Amino acid sequence: MCTRIVYTSENNKTITGRNMDWADWSKASVWVYPAGIERNGAIEDLPVNEQYSWTSLYKSVTTAAQDAATADGMNDQGLAANLLWLSTSEYPSATTPVQGSPISISVWAQYILDLCKDVHEAIEAMNQVYVITANYPGTTRTADCHLSVSDKKGNSAIFEYIDGVLNVSTNVKSNLNKDCILIDSFTQAQVRVMTNQPVFTEQIKLNYFWENVNEKVYLPGSSQSVDRFVRASFYTKNLIEGNIKEDEALAGVLSIMHNAAQPFVNNSADEEDPNTSITQYTTLSDQEKGVFYFAASRSPFVVWIDLNKISFSQNASENEMGLTLEFEENGTSIKGHPFASGNAIDYLIEKKTFSFLEASMESVSA
């Protein structure tokens, strides 16, 4: 359903790539937010004065789904966040011992991007909150996801709710609430790839097997989550070494994302097997340069946003205004600009930021 990789070169260029695989376009859009925006946890049955709230510390560029949730993005500190489907997720219930305040899954990635500059801070930020799921817009199906974060040093953390408990797999030493599980014994290389099912601690075991066979001959080739994980791990490990140039690094990561992508084929949007959904778009976060790349699968063009060159109107934060790229149906092009490619700063339009999809405390008490 989705694939995420992190590549760090010998000369410390870090790029995070992500494929969004889904049954439809999901009205994807690119949003750029200023620092200083006030947000809350988007819990529908809590009054405003009881909501967990914060003020964003950093600018961020993100992709949004259905103008209701942040799916992935990067902030101006070089921290990237990617929300991927994990159907076995189980979020806290009334019987789960949990500390912190509730936030909707729709705002989870944005919460991290707003407040954290690196993986260490992202892990410790989860001491303040816990996640509640919500129904995917227009359906009765809950949005069940795990979250990956990566910083410009190439560190990663993977956040998963298993049996109602937050599990964090990472290479970074941090402090986490006693009701959570922190597995910080991984190396940086071990946590650079994530797909969908199974949970990460089971995914990583696949590499232990494939490392003992001739990967160049026997790599698995299907679109299933486990096969994508093995291929992406192999190719990321073997990506060009040395003092690689920026354009080579970007092209190398994009080539791996293409290898893990699901083409547009008949019956590829299978509700019974969502992990083989078609790839709708690919994003690349150049975390050293602060440039975010977006490539819709139905478009031959790649566009990018350089966070360092973004400026906002006066009082944009106070007025909850952001900048957005809106796309034609299925992402065939930027609205009104059918052949737009490259630097997309001139195609951004100022717009009131959307309201994040609210979750209900009823899901906790159920």
Tab-separated table of N, CA and C in Angstrom, residues 169-255:
chain	number	residue	atom	x	y	z
A	169	SER	N	10.235	1.776	17.366
A	169	SER	CA	11.460	1.112	16.911
A	169	SER	C	12.390	2.186	16.359
A	170	THR	N	13.612	2.253	16.877
A	170	THR	CA	14.491	3.367	16.518
A	170	THR	C	15.955	3.029	16.765
A	171	ASN	N	16.826	3.872	16.238
A	171	ASN	CA	18.257	3.786	16.530
A	171	ASN	C	18.702	4.879	17.499
A	172	VAL	N	17.736	5.629	18.047
A	172	VAL	CA	18.040	6.799	18.878
A	172	VAL	C	17.643	6.535	20.328
A	173	LYS	N	18.544	6.804	21.255
A	173	LYS	CA	18.256	6.666	22.676
A	173	LYS	C	17.383	7.830	23.130
A	174	SER	N	16.268	7.512	23.767
A	174	SER	CA	15.328	8.538	24.215
A	174	SER	C	14.610	8.042	25.455
A	175	ASN	N	13.790	8.902	26.025
A	175	ASN	CA	12.966	8.539	27.173
A	175	ASN	C	11.507	8.512	26.743
A	176	LEU	N	10.813	7.445	27.121
A	176	LEU	CA	9.417	7.278	26.748
A	176	LEU	C	8.634	6.824	27.966
A	177	ASN	N	7.363	7.211	28.035
A	177	ASN	CA	6.519	6.830	29.161
A	177	ASN	C	6.580	5.328	29.413
A	178	LYS	N	6.432	4.948	30.677
A	178	LYS	CA	6.552	3.539	31.049
A	178	LYS	C	5.439	2.677	30.462
A	179	ASP	N	4.331	3.306	30.031
A	179	ASP	CA	3.260	2.516	29.433
A	179	ASP	C	3.469	2.321	27.933
A	180	CYS	N	4.599	2.775	27.405
A	180	CYS	CA	4.957	2.567	26.004
A	180	CYS	C	6.141	1.611	25.924
A	181	ILE	N	6.401	1.098	24.738
A	181	ILE	CA	7.516	0.179	24.527
A	181	ILE	C	8.511	0.831	23.578
A	182	LEU	N	9.737	1.035	24.054
A	182	LEU	CA	10.801	1.638	23.255
A	182	LEU	C	11.842	0.576	22.935
A	183	ILE	N	12.025	0.319	21.647
A	183	ILE	CA	13.053	-0.622	21.196
A	183	ILE	C	14.102	0.203	20.466
A	184	ASP	N	15.178	0.549	21.171
A	184	ASP	CA	16.177	1.461	20.609
A	184	ASP	C	17.500	0.761	20.316
A	185	SER	N	17.434	-0.549	20.093
A	185	SER	CA	18.641	-1.332	19.837
A	185	SER	C	18.938	-1.496	18.351
A	186	PHE	N	18.124	-0.892	17.497
A	186	PHE	CA	18.348	-1.006	16.056
A	186	PHE	C	19.498	-0.099	15.622
A	187	THR	N	20.128	-0.458	14.523
A	187	THR	CA	21.090	0.439	13.895
A	187	THR	C	20.345	1.392	12.973
A	188	GLN	N	21.023	2.449	12.563
A	188	GLN	CA	20.415	3.395	11.635
A	188	GLN	C	19.998	2.697	10.346
A	189	ALA	N	20.828	1.779	9.871
A	189	ALA	CA	20.538	1.079	8.621
A	189	ALA	C	19.306	0.190	8.730
A	190	GLN	N	19.041	-0.336	9.913
A	190	GLN	CA	17.926	-1.274	10.063
A	190	GLN	C	16.564	-0.602	10.023
A	191	VAL	N	16.491	0.684	10.334
A	191	VAL	CA	15.186	1.350	10.412
A	191	VAL	C	14.959	2.321	9.260
A	192	ARG	N	15.636	2.110	8.142
A	192	ARG	CA	15.492	3.058	7.041
A	192	ARG	C	14.412	2.674	6.038
A	193	VAL	N	13.775	1.510	6.203
A	193	VAL	CA	12.714	1.090	5.282
A	193	VAL	C	11.482	0.696	6.081
A	194	MET	N	10.303	1.095	5.590
A	194	MET	CA	9.038	0.689	6.198
A	194	MET	C	8.001	0.549	5.096
A	195	THR	N	7.178	-0.491	5.198
A	195	THR	CA	6.053	-0.622	4.270
A	195	THR	C	4.768	-0.720	5.094
A	196	ASN	N	4.005	-1.769	4.941
A	196	ASN	CA	2.745	-1.907	5.672
A	196	ASN	C	2.809	-3.120	6.599
A	197	GLN	N	1.908	-4.071	6.440
A	197	GLN	CA	1.958	-5.243	7.283
A	197	GLN	C	3.164	-6.107	6.933
A	198	PRO	N	3.708	-6.830	7.943
A	198	PRO	CA	3.353	-6.828	9.368
A	198	PRO	C	4.002	-5.662	10.107
A	199	VAL	N	3.903	-5.659	11.450
A	199	VAL	CA	4.534	-4.601	12.231
A	199	VAL	C	6.042	-4.645	12.009
A	200	PHE	N	6.725	-3.549	12.321
A	200	PHE	CA	8.125	-3.415	11.927
A	200	PHE	C	9.018	-4.501	12.518
A	201	THR	N	8.814	-4.870	13.771
A	201	THR	CA	9.687	-5.878	14.380
A	201	THR	C	9.559	-7.228	13.694
A	202	GLU	N	8.457	-7.455	12.989
A	202	GLU	CA	8.318	-8.662	12.167
A	202	GLU	C	8.878	-8.420	10.770
A	203	GLN	N	8.687	-7.216	10.240
A	203	GLN	CA	9.239	-6.893	8.920
A	203	GLN	C	10.748	-7.096	8.879
A	204	ILE	N	11.431	-6.622	9.903
A	204	ILE	CA	12.889	-6.647	9.894
A	204	ILE	C	13.425	-8.068	9.836
A	205	LYS	N	12.649	-9.026	10.312
A	205	LYS	CA	13.085	-10.424	10.265
A	205	LYS	C	13.205	-10.930	8.832
A	206	LEU	N	12.462	-10.313	7.921
A	206	LEU	CA	12.564	-10.705	6.514
A	206	LEU	C	13.981	-10.490	6.003
A	207	ASN	N	14.600	-9.393	6.421
A	207	ASN	CA	15.963	-9.122	5.972
A	207	ASN	C	16.953	-10.127	6.534
A	208	TYR	N	16.711	-10.608	7.746
A	208	TYR	CA	17.609	-11.609	8.310
A	208	TYR	C	17.631	-12.853	7.429
A	209	PHE	N	16.474	-13.178	6.834
A	209	PHE	CA	16.416	-14.336	5.934
A	209	PHE	C	17.092	-14.032	4.601
A	210	TRP	N	16.717	-12.913	3.986
A	210	TRP	CA	17.193	-12.629	2.635
A	210	TRP	C	18.680	-12.307	2.585
A	211	GLU	N	19.256	-11.890	3.696
A	211	GLU	CA	20.693	-11.634	3.711
A	211	GLU	C	21.511	-12.909	3.553
A	212	ASN	N	20.869	-14.055	3.763
A	212	ASN	CA	21.568	-15.336	3.663
A	212	ASN	C	21.328	-16.043	2.342
A	213	VAL	N	20.701	-15.369	1.405
A	213	VAL	CA	20.516	-15.932	0.070
A	213	VAL	C	21.081	-14.943	-0.940
A	214	ASN	N	21.151	-15.356	-2.174
A	214	ASN	CA	21.671	-14.483	-3.226
A	214	ASN	C	20.577	-13.506	-3.628
A	215	GLU	N	20.586	-12.323	-2.992
A	215	GLU	CA	19.507	-11.355	-3.211
A	215	GLU	C	19.429	-10.894	-4.661
A	216	LYS	N	20.568	-10.858	-5.338
A	216	LYS	CA	20.577	-10.370	-6.711
A	216	LYS	C	19.831	-11.312	-7.651
A	217	VAL	N	19.687	-12.559	-7.241
A	217	VAL	CA	19.009	-13.551	-8.076
A	217	VAL	C	17.585	-13.791	-7.606
A	218	TYR	N	17.375	-13.794	-6.280
A	218	TYR	CA	16.121	-14.289	-5.736
A	218	TYR	C	15.236	-13.231	-5.090
A	219	LEU	N	15.452	-11.963	-5.353
A	219	LEU	CA	14.603	-10.942	-4.737
A	219	LEU	C	13.138	-11.169	-5.087
A	220	PRO	N	12.226	-11.096	-4.101
A	220	PRO	CA	10.796	-11.284	-4.386
A	220	PRO	C	10.247	-10.114	-5.183
A	221	GLY	N	9.317	-10.378	-6.087
A	221	GLY	CA	8.935	-9.349	-7.044
A	221	GLY	C	7.506	-8.878	-7.015
A	222	SER	N	6.681	-9.329	-6.068
A	222	SER	CA	5.276	-8.927	-6.087
A	222	SER	C	5.100	-7.546	-5.470
A	223	SER	N	3.840	-7.066	-5.482
A	223	SER	CA	3.511	-5.774	-4.879
A	223	SER	C	3.095	-5.907	-3.422
A	224	GLN	N	3.143	-7.110	-2.875
A	224	GLN	CA	2.792	-7.297	-1.477
A	224	GLN	C	3.759	-6.538	-0.575
A	225	SER	N	3.260	-6.149	0.585
A	225	SER	CA	4.037	-5.338	1.507
A	225	SER	C	5.375	-5.976	1.861
A	226	VAL	N	5.375	-7.275	2.145
A	226	VAL	CA	6.611	-7.933	2.564
A	226	VAL	C	7.635	-7.958	1.436
A	227	ASP	N	7.180	-8.142	0.195
A	227	ASP	CA	8.110	-8.164	-0.933
A	227	ASP	C	8.679	-6.778	-1.205
A	228	ARG	N	7.835	-5.755	-1.106
A	228	ARG	CA	8.327	-4.392	-1.288
A	228	ARG	C	9.367	-4.041	-0.227
A	229	PHE	N	9.143	-4.507	0.994
A	229	PHE	CA	10.094	-4.247	2.073
A	229	PHE	C	11.458	-4.851	1.760
A	230	VAL	N	11.466	-6.089	1.291
A	230	VAL	CA	12.731	-6.762	0.986
A	230	VAL	C	13.458	-6.059	-0.155
A	231	ARG	N	12.735	-5.740	-1.230
A	231	ARG	CA	13.380	-5.087	-2.370
A	231	ARG	C	13.907	-3.704	-2.000
A	232	ALA	N	13.071	-2.919	-1.312
A	232	ALA	CA	13.491	-1.568	-0.943
A	232	ALA	C	14.693	-1.606	-0.003
A	233	SER	N	14.721	-2.577	0.899
A	233	SER	CA	15.859	-2.712	1.814
A	233	SER	C	17.130	-3.039	1.047
A	234	PHE	N	17.033	-3.976	0.111
A	234	PHE	CA	18.200	-4.382	-0.671
A	234	PHE	C	18.743	-3.224	-1.497
A	235	TYR	N	17.866	-2.536	-2.206
A	235	TYR	CA	18.337	-1.474	-3.093
A	235	TYR	C	18.804	-0.243	-2.324
A	236	THR	N	18.188	0.046	-1.184
A	236	THR	CA	18.658	1.166	-0.371
A	236	THR	C	20.047	0.875	0.178
A	237	LYS	N	20.246	-0.354	0.637
A	237	LYS	CA	21.558	-0.755	1.161
A	237	LYS	C	22.641	-0.656	0.092
A	238	ASN	N	22.263	-0.901	-1.156
A	238	ASN	CA	23.242	-0.951	-2.235
A	238	ASN	C	23.214	0.276	-3.144
A	239	LEU	N	22.547	1.339	-2.689
A	239	LEU	CA	22.529	2.561	-3.487
A	239	LEU	C	23.942	3.139	-3.582
A	240	ILE	N	24.160	3.957	-4.586
A	240	ILE	CA	25.488	4.493	-4.895
A	240	ILE	C	26.204	4.978	-3.631
A	241	GLU	N	27.453	4.553	-3.476
A	241	GLU	CA	28.252	4.951	-2.328
A	241	GLU	C	29.187	6.099	-2.692
A	242	GLY	N	29.866	6.626	-1.673
A	242	GLY	CA	30.832	7.686	-1.911
A	242	GLY	C	30.222	9.063	-1.751
A	243	ASN	N	30.959	10.081	-2.157
A	243	ASN	CA	30.499	11.470	-2.069
A	243	ASN	C	29.588	11.770	-3.251
A	244	ILE	N	28.367	11.327	-3.130
A	244	ILE	CA	27.408	11.384	-4.224
A	244	ILE	C	26.906	12.811	-4.425
A	245	LYS	N	26.657	13.175	-5.665
A	245	LYS	CA	26.087	14.479	-5.973
A	245	LYS	C	24.606	14.488	-5.620
A	246	GLU	N	24.088	15.696	-5.385
A	246	GLU	CA	22.692	15.821	-4.960
A	246	GLU	C	21.727	15.245	-5.988
A	247	ASP	N	21.926	15.554	-7.271
A	247	ASP	CA	20.999	15.059	-8.281
A	247	ASP	C	21.084	13.545	-8.424
A	248	GLU	N	22.279	12.973	-8.224
A	248	GLU	CA	22.422	11.521	-8.273
A	248	GLU	C	21.702	10.865	-7.099
A	249	ALA	N	21.813	11.475	-5.928
A	249	ALA	CA	21.138	10.933	-4.751
A	249	ALA	C	19.625	10.949	-4.938
A	250	LEU	N	19.090	12.060	-5.424
A	250	LEU	CA	17.651	12.154	-5.663
A	250	LEU	C	17.196	11.127	-6.690
A	251	ALA	N	17.954	11.016	-7.784
A	251	ALA	CA	17.594	10.057	-8.827
A	251	ALA	C	17.682	8.629	-8.313
A	252	GLY	N	18.676	8.359	-7.472
A	252	GLY	CA	18.816	7.021	-6.918
A	252	GLY	C	17.647	6.637	-6.034
A	253	VAL	N	17.242	7.552	-5.150
A	253	VAL	CA	16.090	7.275	-4.285
A	253	VAL	C	14.826	7.118	-5.122
A	254	LEU	N	14.651	7.977	-6.123
A	254	LEU	CA	13.465	7.879	-6.973
A	254	LEU	C	13.434	6.548	-7.716
A	255	SER	N	14.587	6.035	-8.109
A	255	SER	CA	14.616	4.747	-8.807
A	255	SER	C	14.147	3.617	-7.899
